[in-house]
PDB file of C-alpha atoms in Angstrom:
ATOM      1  CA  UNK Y   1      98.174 104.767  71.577  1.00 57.00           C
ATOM      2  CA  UNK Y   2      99.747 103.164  74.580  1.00 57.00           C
ATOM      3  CA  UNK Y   3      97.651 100.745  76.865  1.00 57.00           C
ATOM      4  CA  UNK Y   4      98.375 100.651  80.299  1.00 57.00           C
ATOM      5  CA  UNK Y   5      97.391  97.599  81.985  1.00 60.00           C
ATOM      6  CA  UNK Y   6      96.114  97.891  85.792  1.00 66.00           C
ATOM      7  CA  UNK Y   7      97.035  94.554  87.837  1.00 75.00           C
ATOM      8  CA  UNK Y   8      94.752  93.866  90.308  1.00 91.00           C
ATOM      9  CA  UNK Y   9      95.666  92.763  93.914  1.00 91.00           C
ATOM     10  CA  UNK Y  10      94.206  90.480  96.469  1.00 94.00           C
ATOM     11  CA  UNK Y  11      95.057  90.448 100.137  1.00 92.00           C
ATOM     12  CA  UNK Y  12      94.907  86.958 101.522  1.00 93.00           C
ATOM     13  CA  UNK Y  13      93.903  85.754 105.349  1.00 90.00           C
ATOM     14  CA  UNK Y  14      93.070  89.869 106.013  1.00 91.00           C
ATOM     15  CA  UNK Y  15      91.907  88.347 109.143  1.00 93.00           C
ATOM     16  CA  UNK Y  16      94.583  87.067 110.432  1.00 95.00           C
ATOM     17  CA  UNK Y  17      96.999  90.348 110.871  1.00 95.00           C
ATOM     18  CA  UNK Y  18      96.628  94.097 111.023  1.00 95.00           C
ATOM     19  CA  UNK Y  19      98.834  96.811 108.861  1.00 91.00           C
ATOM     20  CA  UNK Y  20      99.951  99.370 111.288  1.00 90.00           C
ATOM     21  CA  UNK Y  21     102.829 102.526 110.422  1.00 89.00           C
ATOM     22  CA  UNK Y  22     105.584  99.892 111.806  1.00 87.00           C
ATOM     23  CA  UNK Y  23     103.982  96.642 109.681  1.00 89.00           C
ATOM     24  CA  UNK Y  24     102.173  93.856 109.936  1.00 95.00           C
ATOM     25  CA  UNK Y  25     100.985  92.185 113.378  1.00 97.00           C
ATOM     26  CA  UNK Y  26     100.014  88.791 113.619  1.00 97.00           C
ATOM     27  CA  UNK Y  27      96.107  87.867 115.337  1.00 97.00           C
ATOM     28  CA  UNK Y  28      97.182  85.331 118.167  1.00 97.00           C
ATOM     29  CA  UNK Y  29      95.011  83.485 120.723  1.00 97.00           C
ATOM     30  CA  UNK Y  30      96.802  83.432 123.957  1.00 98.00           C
ATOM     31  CA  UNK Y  31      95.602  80.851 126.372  1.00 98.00           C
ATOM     32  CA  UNK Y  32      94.412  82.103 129.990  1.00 98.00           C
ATOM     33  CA  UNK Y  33      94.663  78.656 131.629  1.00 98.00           C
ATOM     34  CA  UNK Y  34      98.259  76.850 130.155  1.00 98.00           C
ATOM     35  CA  UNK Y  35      99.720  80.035 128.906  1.00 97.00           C
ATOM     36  CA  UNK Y  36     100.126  79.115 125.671  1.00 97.00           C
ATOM     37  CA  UNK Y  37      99.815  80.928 122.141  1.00 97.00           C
ATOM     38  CA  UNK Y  38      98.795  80.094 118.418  1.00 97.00           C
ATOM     39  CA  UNK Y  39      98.801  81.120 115.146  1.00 96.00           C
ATOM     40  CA  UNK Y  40      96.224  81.709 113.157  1.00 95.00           C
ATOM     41  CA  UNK Y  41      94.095  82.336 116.352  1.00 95.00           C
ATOM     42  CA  UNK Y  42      91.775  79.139 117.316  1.00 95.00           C
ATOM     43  CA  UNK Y  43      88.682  79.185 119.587  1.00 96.00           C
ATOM     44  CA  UNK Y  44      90.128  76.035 121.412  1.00 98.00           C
ATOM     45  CA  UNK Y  45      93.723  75.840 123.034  1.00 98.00           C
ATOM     46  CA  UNK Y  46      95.520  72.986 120.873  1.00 96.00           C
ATOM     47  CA  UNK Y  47      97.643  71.847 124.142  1.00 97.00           C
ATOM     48  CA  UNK Y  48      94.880  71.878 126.704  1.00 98.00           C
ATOM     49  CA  UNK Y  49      91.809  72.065 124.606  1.00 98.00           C
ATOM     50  CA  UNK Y  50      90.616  75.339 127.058  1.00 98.00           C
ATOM     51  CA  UNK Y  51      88.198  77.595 125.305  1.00 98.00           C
ATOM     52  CA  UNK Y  52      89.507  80.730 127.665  1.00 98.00           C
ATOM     53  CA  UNK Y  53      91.454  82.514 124.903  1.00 98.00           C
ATOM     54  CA  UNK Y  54      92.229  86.098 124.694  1.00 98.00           C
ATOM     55  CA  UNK Y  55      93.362  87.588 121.631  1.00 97.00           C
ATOM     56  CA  UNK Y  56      96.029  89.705 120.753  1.00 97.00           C
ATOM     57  CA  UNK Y  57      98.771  91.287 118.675  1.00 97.00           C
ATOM     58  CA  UNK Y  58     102.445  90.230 117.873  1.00 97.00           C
ATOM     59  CA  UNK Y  59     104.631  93.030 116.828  1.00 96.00           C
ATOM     60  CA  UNK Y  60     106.185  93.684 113.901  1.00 96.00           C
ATOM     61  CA  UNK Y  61     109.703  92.287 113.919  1.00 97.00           C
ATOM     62  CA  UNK Y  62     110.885  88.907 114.485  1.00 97.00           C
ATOM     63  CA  UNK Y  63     114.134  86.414 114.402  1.00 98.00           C
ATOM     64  CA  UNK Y  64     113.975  83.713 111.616  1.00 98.00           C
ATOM     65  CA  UNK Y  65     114.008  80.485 112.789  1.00 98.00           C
ATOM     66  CA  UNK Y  66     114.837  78.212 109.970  1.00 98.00           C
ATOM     67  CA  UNK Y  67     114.427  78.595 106.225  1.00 98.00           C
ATOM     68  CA  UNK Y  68     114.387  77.147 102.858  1.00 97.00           C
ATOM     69  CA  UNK Y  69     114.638  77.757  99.310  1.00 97.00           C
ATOM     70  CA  UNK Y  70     111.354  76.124  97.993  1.00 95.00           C
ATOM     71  CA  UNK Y  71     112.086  75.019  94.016  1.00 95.00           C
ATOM     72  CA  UNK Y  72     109.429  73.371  92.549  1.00 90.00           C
ATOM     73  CA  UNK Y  73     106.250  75.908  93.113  1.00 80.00           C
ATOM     74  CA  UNK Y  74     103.170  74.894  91.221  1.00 84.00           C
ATOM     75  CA  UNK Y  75     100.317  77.835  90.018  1.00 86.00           C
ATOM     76  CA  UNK Y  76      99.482  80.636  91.847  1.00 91.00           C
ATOM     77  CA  UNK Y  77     102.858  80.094  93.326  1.00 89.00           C
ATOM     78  CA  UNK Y  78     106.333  81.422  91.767  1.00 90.00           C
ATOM     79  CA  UNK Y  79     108.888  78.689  90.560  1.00 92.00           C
ATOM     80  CA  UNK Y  80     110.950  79.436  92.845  1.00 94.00           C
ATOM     81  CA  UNK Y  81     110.317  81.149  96.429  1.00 95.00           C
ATOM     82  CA  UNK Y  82     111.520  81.453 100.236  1.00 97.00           C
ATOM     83  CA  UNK Y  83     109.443  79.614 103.048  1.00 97.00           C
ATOM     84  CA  UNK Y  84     110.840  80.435 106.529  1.00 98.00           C
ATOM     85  CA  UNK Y  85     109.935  79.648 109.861  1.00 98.00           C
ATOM     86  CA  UNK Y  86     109.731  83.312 112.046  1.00 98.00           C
ATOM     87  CA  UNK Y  87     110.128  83.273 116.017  1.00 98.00           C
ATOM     88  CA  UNK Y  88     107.642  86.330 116.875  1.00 98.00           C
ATOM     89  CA  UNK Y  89     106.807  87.225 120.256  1.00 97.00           C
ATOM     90  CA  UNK Y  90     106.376  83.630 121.227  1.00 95.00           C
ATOM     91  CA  UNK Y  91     104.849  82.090 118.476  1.00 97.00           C
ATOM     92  CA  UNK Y  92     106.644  80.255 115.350  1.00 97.00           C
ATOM     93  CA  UNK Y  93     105.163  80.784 111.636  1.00 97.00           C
ATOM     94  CA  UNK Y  94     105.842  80.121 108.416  1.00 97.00           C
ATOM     95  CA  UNK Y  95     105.548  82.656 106.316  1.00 97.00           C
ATOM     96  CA  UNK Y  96     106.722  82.984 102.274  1.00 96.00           C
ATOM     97  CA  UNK Y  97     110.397  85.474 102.485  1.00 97.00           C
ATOM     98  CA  UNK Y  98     111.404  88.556 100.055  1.00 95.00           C
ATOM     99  CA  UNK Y  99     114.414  86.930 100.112  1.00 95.00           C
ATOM    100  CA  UNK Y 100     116.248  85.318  96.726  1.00 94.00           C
ATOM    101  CA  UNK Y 101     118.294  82.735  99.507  1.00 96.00           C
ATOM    102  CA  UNK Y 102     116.964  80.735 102.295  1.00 97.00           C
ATOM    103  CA  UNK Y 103     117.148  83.358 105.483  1.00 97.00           C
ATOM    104  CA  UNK Y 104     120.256  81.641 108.208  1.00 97.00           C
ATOM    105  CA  UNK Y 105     118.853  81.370 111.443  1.00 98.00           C
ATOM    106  CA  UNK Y 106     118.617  84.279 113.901  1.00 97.00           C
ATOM    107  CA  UNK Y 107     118.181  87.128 110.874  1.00 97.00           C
ATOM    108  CA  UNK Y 108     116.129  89.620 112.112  1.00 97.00           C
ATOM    109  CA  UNK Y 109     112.770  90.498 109.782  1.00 97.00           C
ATOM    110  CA  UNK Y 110     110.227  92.696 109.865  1.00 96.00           C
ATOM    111  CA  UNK Y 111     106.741  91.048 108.840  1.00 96.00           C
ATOM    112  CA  UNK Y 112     105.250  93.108 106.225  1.00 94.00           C
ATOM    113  CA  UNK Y 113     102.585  93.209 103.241  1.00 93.00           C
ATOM    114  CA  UNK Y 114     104.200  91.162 100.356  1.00 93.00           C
ATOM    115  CA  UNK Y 115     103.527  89.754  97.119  1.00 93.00           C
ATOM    116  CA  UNK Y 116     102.941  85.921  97.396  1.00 94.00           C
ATOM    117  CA  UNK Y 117     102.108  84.734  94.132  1.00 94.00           C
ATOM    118  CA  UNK Y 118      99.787  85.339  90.929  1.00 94.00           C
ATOM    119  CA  UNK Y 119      96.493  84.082  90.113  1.00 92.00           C
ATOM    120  CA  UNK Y 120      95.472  84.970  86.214  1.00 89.00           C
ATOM    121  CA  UNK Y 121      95.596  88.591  86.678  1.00 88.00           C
ATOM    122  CA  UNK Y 122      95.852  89.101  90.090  1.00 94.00           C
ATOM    123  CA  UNK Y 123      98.739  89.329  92.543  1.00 94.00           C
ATOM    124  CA  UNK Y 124      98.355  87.504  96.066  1.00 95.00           C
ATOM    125  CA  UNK Y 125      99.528  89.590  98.754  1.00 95.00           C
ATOM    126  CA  UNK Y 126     100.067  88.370 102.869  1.00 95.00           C
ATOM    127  CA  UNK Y 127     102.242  88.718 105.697  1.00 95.00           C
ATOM    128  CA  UNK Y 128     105.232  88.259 104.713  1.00 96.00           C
ATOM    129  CA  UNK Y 129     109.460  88.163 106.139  1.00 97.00           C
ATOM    130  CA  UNK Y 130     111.434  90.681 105.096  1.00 95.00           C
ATOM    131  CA  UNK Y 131     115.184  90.637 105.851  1.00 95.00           C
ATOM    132  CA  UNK Y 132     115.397  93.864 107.796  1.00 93.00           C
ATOM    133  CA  UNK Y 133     117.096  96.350 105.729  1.00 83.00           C
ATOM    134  CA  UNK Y 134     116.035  95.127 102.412  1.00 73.00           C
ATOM    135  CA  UNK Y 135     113.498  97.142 101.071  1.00 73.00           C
ATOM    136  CA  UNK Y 136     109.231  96.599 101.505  1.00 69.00           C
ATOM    137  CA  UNK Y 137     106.896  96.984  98.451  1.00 69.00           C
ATOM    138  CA  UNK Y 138     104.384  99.343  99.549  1.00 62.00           C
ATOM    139  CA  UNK Y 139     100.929  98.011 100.182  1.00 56.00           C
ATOM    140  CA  UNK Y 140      99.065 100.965  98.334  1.00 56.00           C
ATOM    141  CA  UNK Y 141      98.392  99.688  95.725  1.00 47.00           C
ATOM    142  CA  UNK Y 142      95.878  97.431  96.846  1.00 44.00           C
ATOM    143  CA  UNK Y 143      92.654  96.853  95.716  1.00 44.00           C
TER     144      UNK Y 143
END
């Protein structure tokens, strides 16, 4: 008799981004009196301290910024993973990288659902960069 085993998944900061059919968008606060926008969204402006935000949506696809290999990950993190800092619509974010290699600058992603790391049984999903043309584990799965 042959045991399957069922892993469990947990998405992470679900209210921070939306899945639509061309990925993930980020939740941003843009600020209505210096113009600027954050990430995660904030009830207070961090450069003016206004509390006139509106929030809205990146889109799905950004430009990497700058990125490194990370090599010394500690529980529910891998051993080894990708942090990299993605330009996207006007905000900067780090976000972990399907990527084996730090990402060089300007390499377009798409931000995606993605497998972040392992607690016990279950598998830590987020946003996530993905290189654009490599391929995207499908979100389906969840639970």
């Amino acid at each position: 008799m042959t045991t399957v085993q069922q892993t469990k998944r947990k998405l992470l900061s679900e209210d921070w981004y939306r899945h639509t059919a061309s990925g993930v968008e980020l939740l941003v606060s843009d600020c209505n009196t210096c113009g600027h926008r954050w990430f995660p969204p904030r009830s207070a402006c961090s450069s003016c301290a206004s509390e006139d935000l509106t929030r809205t949506h990146t889109g799905a696809r950004g430009i990497a910024y700058a990125s490194s290999k990370v090599h010394v990950g500690g529980a529910p993190w891998p051993k080894e993973y990708v942090l990299s800092y993605i330009d996207i619509d006007g905000v900067r974010v780090l976000m972990h990288t399907n990527s084996d290699q730090a990402l060089t600058p300007d390499t377009p992603v798409t931000i995606a659902l993605g497998h972040i790391g392992t607690d016990n049984a279950t598998e830590l999903w987020s946003y996530i960069a993905h290189p654009v043309g490599k391929d995207i584990e499908s979100p389906e799965a969840t639970s």
